[in-house]
XYZ file of C-alpha atoms in Angstrom:
82
model
C 130.215 20.266 91.513
C 129.169 18.791 94.838
C 129.347 20.554 98.193
C 132.425 18.454 99.061
C 134.325 19.760 96.022
C 133.971 23.478 96.780
C 137.235 25.212 97.604
C 137.774 28.533 99.361
C 140.360 30.841 97.866
C 142.029 33.901 99.310
C 143.245 36.821 97.229
C 144.422 40.393 97.645
C 141.703 43.007 97.625
C 142.373 46.106 95.610
C 141.971 48.955 96.552
C 140.858 47.921 100.052
C 143.381 46.314 102.377
C 143.010 45.606 106.062
C 140.148 45.240 108.489
C 139.537 48.960 109.093
C 139.352 49.651 105.356
C 136.821 46.882 104.796
C 134.688 47.939 107.765
C 134.674 51.502 106.427
C 133.772 50.208 102.947
C 130.788 48.096 104.077
C 129.532 49.753 107.264
C 127.289 52.225 105.396
C 126.886 50.146 102.227
C 123.465 49.143 100.841
C 124.504 45.524 101.471
C 123.964 46.264 105.193
C 120.315 47.287 104.613
C 117.802 45.317 106.736
C 116.190 43.884 103.572
C 119.426 42.112 102.615
C 119.634 38.541 103.988
C 122.223 38.061 106.748
C 124.049 35.384 104.755
C 124.803 37.970 102.028
C 126.332 40.494 104.432
C 130.017 40.736 105.359
C 130.943 38.811 108.472
C 133.562 39.479 111.139
C 135.160 36.701 113.156
C 137.311 36.803 116.280
C 139.065 33.579 117.262
C 136.746 31.708 114.901
C 133.555 33.122 116.430
C 131.314 35.487 114.477
C 131.089 38.908 116.100
C 128.654 41.744 115.285
C 129.544 44.050 112.410
C 129.775 47.710 113.537
C 126.448 49.507 113.174
C 126.003 51.983 110.311
C 126.785 55.612 111.064
C 124.160 56.921 108.644
C 120.868 55.834 107.076
C 121.377 52.920 104.706
C 119.811 53.146 101.257
C 118.028 50.064 99.969
C 120.087 48.146 97.416
C 119.288 48.574 93.742
C 117.442 45.618 92.268
C 118.944 44.196 89.105
C 116.638 43.120 86.331
C 117.503 40.420 83.807
C 118.183 43.198 81.282
C 120.692 45.032 83.511
C 122.238 41.718 84.586
C 122.780 40.803 80.927
C 124.512 44.152 80.320
C 126.833 43.558 83.285
C 127.737 40.087 82.022
C 128.281 41.481 78.518
C 130.640 44.198 79.823
C 132.570 41.674 81.928
C 132.984 39.380 78.922
C 134.275 42.292 76.821
C 136.896 43.086 79.487
C 138.112 39.478 79.726
């Protein structure tokens, strides 16, 4: 699949709906830790321009690092649910 063939899809998010809910969900999430690359973090846009995400309200824990073994277990569980 080339870059030109990629398609963006939109879907309902369950259980989180709405901007405030998503900000609350991610504001203090490990994904907002300084060690996480910016391109992996949630982004907010206003009129098509990226705006800063609200700062965390508490200390952010570093994200857990997945090993190949734990990644394989996650994939195995997902396959069993499909």
